[in-house]
Coordinates of C-alpha atoms and ligand atoms in Angstrom, one line a residue:
D1080 CA 129.0 98.4 131.3
Q1081 CA 131.4 101.2 132.3
T1082 CA 131.1 100.6 136.0
S1083 CA 132.3 97.0 135.8
L1084 CA 135.0 98.2 133.4
A1085 CA 136.3 100.6 136.0
Y1086 CA 136.6 97.8 138.6
S1087 CA 137.8 95.2 136.2
V1088 CA 140.9 97.2 135.1
G1089 CA 142.2 97.8 138.6
I1090 CA 142.7 101.0 140.7
T1091 CA 142.7 104.6 139.4
L1092 CA 145.8 106.8 139.6
D1093 CA 144.0 108.9 142.2
R1094 CA 143.2 105.9 144.4
F1095 CA 146.9 104.8 144.0
I1096 CA 148.2 108.2 145.0
K1097 CA 146.0 108.2 148.1
L1098 CA 147.2 104.6 149.0
K1099 CA 150.8 105.7 148.5
Q1100 CA 150.4 109.0 150.3
S1101 CA 152.4 107.8 153.2
D1102 CA 155.4 107.1 150.9
F1103 CA 155.8 110.7 150.1
P1104 CA 158.7 112.2 152.0
F1105 CA 156.7 115.3 152.6
A1106 CA 153.3 113.8 153.1
S1107 CA 151.4 117.0 152.9
G1108 CA 149.5 116.2 149.8
E1109 CA 151.1 118.9 147.7
L1110 CA 153.2 116.5 145.7
S1111 CA 150.0 114.4 145.1
Q1112 CA 148.3 117.6 143.9
L1113 CA 151.3 118.4 141.6
L1114 CA 151.1 115.0 140.0
R1115 CA 147.4 115.5 139.4
D1116 CA 148.1 118.8 137.7
I1117 CA 150.6 117.1 135.4
V1118 CA 148.1 114.3 134.6
L1119 CA 145.4 116.8 133.8
A1120 CA 147.7 118.5 131.2
A1121 CA 148.7 115.0 129.9
K1122 CA 145.1 114.1 129.3
I1123 CA 144.6 117.3 127.2
V1124 CA 147.9 116.8 125.3
N1125 CA 146.8 113.2 124.7
R1126 CA 143.6 114.3 123.1
E1127 CA 145.3 116.9 120.9
T1128 CA 148.0 114.4 119.9
N1129 CA 145.3 111.9 118.8
R1130 CA 143.6 114.6 116.6
A1131 CA 146.7 116.4 115.3
G1132 CA 146.1 115.5 111.7
L1133 CA 142.4 116.6 111.9
A1134 CA 142.8 119.8 113.8
N1135 CA 145.6 121.2 111.7
I1136 CA 148.0 121.2 114.7
G1137 CA 150.5 118.9 113.0
G1138 CA 153.6 120.3 111.3
A1139 CA 156.0 123.1 112.1
F1140 CA 155.1 126.1 114.2
G1141 CA 157.4 128.3 112.3
Q1142 CA 159.9 129.3 115.1
T1143 CA 163.2 127.9 116.3
N1144 CA 163.6 127.1 120.0
V1145 CA 166.7 127.7 122.1
Q1146 CA 167.9 124.2 121.1
G1147 CA 168.2 125.4 117.5
E1148 CA 165.3 123.0 116.6
E1149 CA 162.4 123.9 114.4
Q1150 CA 159.4 123.9 116.9
Q1151 CA 156.5 121.7 115.9
K1152 CA 153.0 123.1 116.7
L1153 CA 152.4 120.3 119.2
D1154 CA 155.7 121.2 121.0
V1155 CA 154.3 124.7 121.5
I1156 CA 150.8 123.5 122.4
A1157 CA 152.1 120.9 124.9
N1158 CA 154.4 123.4 126.5
I1159 CA 151.5 125.9 127.0
R1160 CA 149.2 123.1 128.4
F1161 CA 151.7 121.9 131.0
M1162 CA 152.8 125.5 132.0
R1163 CA 149.2 126.5 132.5
A1164 CA 148.3 123.4 134.5
L1165 CA 151.3 123.8 136.8
S1166 CA 150.8 127.6 137.1
K1167 CA 147.1 127.1 138.1
G1168 CA 147.9 124.2 140.4
G1169 CA 149.9 126.5 142.7
E1170 CA 152.4 123.9 143.9
V1171 CA 155.2 124.9 141.5
C1172 CA 157.3 128.0 141.8
A1173 CA 159.5 127.6 138.7
I1174 CA 159.6 125.6 135.5
V1175 CA 162.5 124.7 133.2
S1176 CA 161.1 123.7 129.8
E1177 CA 162.9 122.5 126.6
E1178 CA 160.7 125.0 124.8
E1179 CA 161.5 128.1 127.0
D1180 CA 164.9 129.9 126.8
A1181 CA 164.9 130.9 130.5
V1182 CA 163.5 129.6 133.8
I1183 CA 159.8 130.5 134.1
D1184 CA 159.0 132.0 137.5
L1185 CA 155.4 131.2 138.0
Q1186 CA 155.1 133.8 140.8
N1187 CA 153.5 131.1 143.0
N1188 CA 154.9 132.3 146.3
S1189 CA 153.7 129.3 148.2
G1190 CA 155.0 126.9 145.6
K1191 CA 157.5 124.4 147.1
Y1192 CA 158.4 122.6 143.9
V1193 CA 160.4 123.1 140.7
V1194 CA 159.6 121.2 137.6
A1195 CA 161.9 120.4 134.6
I1196 CA 159.9 119.3 131.6
D1197 CA 160.2 118.1 128.0
P1198 CA 156.6 118.8 127.0
L1199 CA 156.8 116.8 123.8
D1200 CA 159.6 114.3 123.2
G1201 CA 160.2 112.8 119.8
S1202 CA 158.7 115.8 117.9
S1203 CA 160.1 114.5 114.6
N1204 CA 157.6 111.6 114.9
I1205 CA 154.5 113.7 115.3
D1206 CA 153.5 114.0 111.7
V1207 CA 154.2 110.3 110.9
N1208 CA 152.0 109.0 113.7
I1209 CA 154.8 107.3 115.7
S1210 CA 154.8 107.3 119.5
I1211 CA 155.8 110.5 121.3
G1212 CA 156.0 111.4 124.9
T1213 CA 156.3 113.9 127.8
I1214 CA 159.1 113.7 130.3
F1215 CA 159.2 115.5 133.7
S1216 CA 161.3 115.9 136.8
I1217 CA 160.2 117.3 140.2
Y1218 CA 162.5 118.9 142.8
R1219 CA 161.8 120.7 146.1
R1220 CA 163.0 124.3 146.0
K1221 CA 166.1 124.9 148.2
S1222 CA 165.6 128.6 149.0
P1223 CA 163.0 129.8 151.4
I1224 CA 159.4 129.5 150.2
G1225 CA 158.1 132.9 149.0
S1226 CA 161.6 134.3 148.4
P1227 CA 163.0 135.0 144.9
I1228 CA 163.9 131.9 142.9
Q1229 CA 167.7 131.2 143.1
L1230 CA 170.1 129.3 140.9
K1231 CA 170.4 126.6 143.6
D1232 CA 166.6 125.9 143.2
I1233 CA 167.2 125.1 139.5
M1234 CA 170.7 123.7 139.1
Q1235 CA 170.1 120.6 141.3
P1236 CA 171.8 117.3 140.4
G1237 CA 169.3 114.5 139.4
R1238 CA 169.8 112.7 142.7
E1239 CA 167.8 115.5 144.4
Q1240 CA 164.6 114.7 142.5
V1241 CA 161.5 113.9 144.6
A1242 CA 159.6 112.5 141.7
A1243 CA 160.0 111.9 137.9
G1244 CA 157.9 110.4 135.2
Y1245 CA 156.9 110.2 131.6
V1246 CA 153.7 110.0 129.5
L1247 CA 153.9 107.8 126.4
Y1248 CA 151.3 108.7 123.7
G1249 CA 151.6 105.4 122.0
S1250 CA 149.2 102.6 120.8
S1251 CA 147.9 103.2 124.3
T1252 CA 148.6 106.2 126.5
M1253 CA 150.6 105.4 129.6
L1254 CA 151.9 107.3 132.6
V1255 CA 155.0 105.8 134.3
Y1256 CA 156.4 107.6 137.4
T1257 CA 158.4 107.2 140.6
T1258 CA 158.5 109.1 143.9
G1259 CA 161.5 107.2 145.0
C1260 CA 159.6 104.2 146.2
G1261 CA 159.7 102.1 143.0
V1262 CA 158.2 102.6 139.6
N1263 CA 154.5 102.1 138.6
G1264 CA 152.8 102.3 135.2
F1265 CA 149.2 103.4 134.5
T1266 CA 147.2 103.0 131.3
Y1267 CA 144.7 105.6 130.1
E1268 CA 141.1 104.4 129.6
N1269 CA 139.8 107.0 127.1
S1270 CA 136.1 106.1 127.7
L1271 CA 136.5 106.9 131.4
G1272 CA 139.1 109.7 131.2
E1273 CA 141.1 107.9 133.9
F1274 CA 144.6 106.3 134.2
F1275 CA 144.4 102.8 135.8
L1276 CA 147.3 100.9 137.4
S1277 CA 148.4 98.4 134.8
H1278 CA 152.1 97.9 135.5
P1279 CA 152.7 97.7 139.3
D1280 CA 156.2 97.8 140.6
I1281 CA 158.1 97.7 137.3
Q1282 CA 161.5 96.0 137.5
A1283 CA 164.1 96.5 134.7
P1284 CA 165.5 93.1 133.6
K1285 CA 169.2 93.0 134.7
T1286 CA 170.3 92.4 131.1
G1287 CA 168.6 92.3 127.7
N1288 CA 168.9 91.5 124.0
I1289 CA 168.0 95.0 122.6
Y1290 CA 170.2 97.9 121.8
S1291 CA 168.9 101.3 120.6
I1292 CA 171.2 103.8 118.9
N1293 CA 171.1 106.0 115.8
E1294 CA 173.3 103.8 113.5
G1295 CA 173.4 106.7 111.0
L1296 CA 176.0 108.4 113.2
Q1297 CA 178.2 105.2 113.6
L1298 CA 181.2 106.9 111.9
E1299 CA 181.2 109.5 114.7
W1300 CA 181.2 107.2 117.7
E1301 CA 184.1 107.0 120.1
K1302 CA 186.0 103.7 120.0
G1303 CA 184.4 102.3 123.2
I1304 CA 180.9 102.8 121.9
A1305 CA 181.7 101.4 118.5
A1306 CA 183.4 98.3 120.1
Y1307 CA 180.3 97.7 122.3
I1308 CA 177.9 98.0 119.4
Q1309 CA 180.1 95.6 117.3
S1310 CA 179.9 93.1 120.2
C1311 CA 176.1 93.5 120.2
K1312 CA 176.1 92.6 116.5
E1313 CA 178.4 89.6 117.1
R1314 CA 175.9 88.4 119.7
K1315 CA 173.0 88.9 117.2
M1316 CA 171.2 91.3 119.5
Q1317 CA 168.1 93.1 118.2
S1318 CA 168.5 96.7 117.0
R1319 CA 165.4 98.7 117.8
Y1320 CA 165.4 102.6 117.4
I1321 CA 162.1 104.5 117.2
G1322 CA 163.6 108.0 117.4
S1323 CA 161.5 109.0 120.4
L1324 CA 163.5 108.6 123.6
V1325 CA 160.4 107.9 125.7
A1326 CA 159.3 105.1 123.4
D1327 CA 162.7 103.5 123.1
F1328 CA 163.3 103.8 126.9
H1329 CA 159.9 102.3 127.8
R1330 CA 160.4 99.3 125.6
N1331 CA 163.9 98.6 127.0
L1332 CA 162.6 99.2 130.6
L1333 CA 159.9 96.5 130.2
K1334 CA 161.9 94.0 128.0
G1335 CA 165.5 94.7 129.0
G1336 CA 167.9 96.6 126.7
I1337 CA 170.1 99.6 126.4
Y1338 CA 169.6 103.0 124.8
L1339 CA 172.7 105.0 123.8
Y1340 CA 173.0 108.5 122.6
P1341 CA 176.8 109.2 122.6
A1342 CA 178.7 112.3 121.8
T1343 CA 178.7 113.1 118.0
Q1344 CA 180.4 115.7 115.9
K1345 CA 177.2 117.8 115.8
N1346 CA 176.6 117.2 119.5
P1347 CA 180.0 116.8 121.2
S1348 CA 178.3 116.6 124.6
G1349 CA 175.6 114.3 123.3
K1350 CA 172.1 115.4 122.0
L1351 CA 169.9 114.7 125.0
R1352 CA 169.3 117.3 127.6
L1353 CA 170.3 116.7 131.2
L1354 CA 167.6 118.6 133.1
Y1355 CA 164.4 117.4 131.4
E1356 CA 165.3 114.2 129.6
A1357 CA 168.3 112.3 131.1
N1358 CA 167.7 113.0 134.8
A1359 CA 164.0 112.0 134.9
L1360 CA 164.7 108.7 133.0
A1361 CA 167.8 108.1 135.1
F1362 CA 165.8 108.4 138.3
I1363 CA 163.1 106.0 136.9
I1364 CA 165.6 103.4 135.6
E1365 CA 167.5 103.3 138.9
Q1366 CA 164.3 102.9 140.9
A1367 CA 163.5 99.9 138.6
G1368 CA 167.0 98.4 139.2
G1369 CA 168.7 99.6 136.0
K1370 CA 171.5 102.2 135.4
A1371 CA 172.1 105.5 133.6
S1372 CA 175.5 106.9 132.9
D1373 CA 177.1 109.5 130.7
G1374 CA 179.9 107.0 130.0
K1375 CA 182.0 108.3 132.9
Q1376 CA 179.7 108.9 135.8
R1377 CA 176.1 108.3 137.1
I1378 CA 173.7 110.7 135.4
L1379 CA 172.1 111.5 138.7
D1380 CA 175.4 112.8 140.1
V1381 CA 176.1 115.3 137.3
Q1382 CA 176.1 118.8 138.7
P1383 CA 174.2 121.0 136.1
E1384 CA 176.0 124.1 134.9
S1385 CA 173.4 125.4 132.4
L1386 CA 169.7 125.0 131.8
H1387 CA 169.8 123.3 128.5
Q1388 CA 173.1 121.5 128.8
R1389 CA 173.4 118.2 126.9
T1390 CA 174.8 114.9 128.0
P1391 CA 175.8 111.6 126.5
L1392 CA 173.3 109.0 127.7
L1393 CA 173.7 105.3 128.2
I1394 CA 170.6 104.0 130.0
G1395 CA 168.8 100.7 130.6
S1396 CA 169.6 97.2 132.0
A1397 CA 172.3 97.4 134.6
Q1398 CA 174.7 94.8 133.2
M1399 CA 174.5 96.3 129.7
V1400 CA 175.3 99.8 131.0
E1401 CA 178.2 98.5 133.0
E1402 CA 179.5 96.7 129.9
V1403 CA 179.4 99.9 127.8
E1404 CA 181.1 101.8 130.6
Q1405 CA 183.9 99.2 130.7
S1406 CA 184.3 99.3 126.9
V1407 CA 184.5 103.2 127.0
V1408 CA 187.2 103.0 129.7
L1409 CA 189.1 100.2 127.9
H1410 CA 189.2 102.2 124.7
S1411 CA 189.8 105.6 126.1
Ligands
AHG36 P1 162.8 116.2 121.4 O1 161.8 115.8 120.3 O2 162.1 116.4 122.7 O3 163.6 117.3 120.9 O4 163.7 114.9 121.6 C1 164.2 114.2 120.5 C2 165.3 113.3 121.0 C3 164.7 112.0 121.5 O5 163.4 111.9 121.6 C4 165.2 111.0 120.4 O6 165.5 109.8 121.0 C5 166.3 111.7 119.8 O7 166.1 113.0 119.9 C6 166.5 111.3 118.4 O8 167.6 111.9 117.9 P2 168.2 111.5 116.4 O9 167.1 111.9 115.5 O10 169.4 112.4 116.3 O11 168.5 110.1 116.5
MN37 MN1 162.9 119.3 120.7
MN38 MN1 163.1 115.1 124.1
MN39 MN1 160.8 117.9 123.3

């Protein structure tokens, strides 16, 4: 029966947050509440993702976002759900979203936190029923609480994050997050509407046998990247590329591997966005013992210059990232 199921699958996210409350640098419960607000929206987006084909919410929304991408209906729906949850929660004063041109000031004058979010990652996979995700970063505001939002609240390097996480809407729905004290994974039990701890203290294998890159752009890679991928092929490594960053990242985090999105002609600074894709995953991978680099420096040390700036991203097992960085230097 459901009660025994609840106990047989471990502890709920709520119980875990309470247990870990003392880990939070600002143990006032607001960060816990903020995480709960995000999880509430994730449960709603999960349900809508699972019904997309039935509820006519698949397909294009009919507008282009600031990225120049054709927004999918679920991009827009997920964005609204997370913005609404964070606005109502009261803990967040400002949001940077992939789907919003400018910073959204929530007018929460008591809000101590800023959130950067990719509401739906892997949008090209929505209509073909392949895993998609949500990625989020959480910062403390730097300017006085209640004062107008300032650039220094928003343009913080990734090393300033107080928490980061992702939701993976896959064969099961998982939440993986860190508050700077390690990485923990939770699996959603639909029948109970709860996330249960399923992957405690995730450690990224130091090396791996999987590389993830869009081989279609091979002719555009810089020499160091091409040389590294060639060496992967000579070592008969496995090529695995889903086209949803969250899904590729999650597999490599658990099994060992490296995900690469280098500079290309179309995206000379890389395709992935620093504030709401690279920084969150970089915080998580480092907390799990892995690495994240733009080829020249640690992702978490990059000083943001603009909201939607892109970055090359090499992320995963520490030894594999170091190897690519060496190859880039050797061939530069
Ligand atoms: P988003 O759907 O949030 O815009 O992100 C898409 C990203 C990432 O999820 C994925 O790994 C990458 O784009 C795929 O890019 P290519 O199709 O160019 O390989
Ligand atoms: Mn997009
Ligand atoms: Mn994305
Ligand atoms: Mn997105």
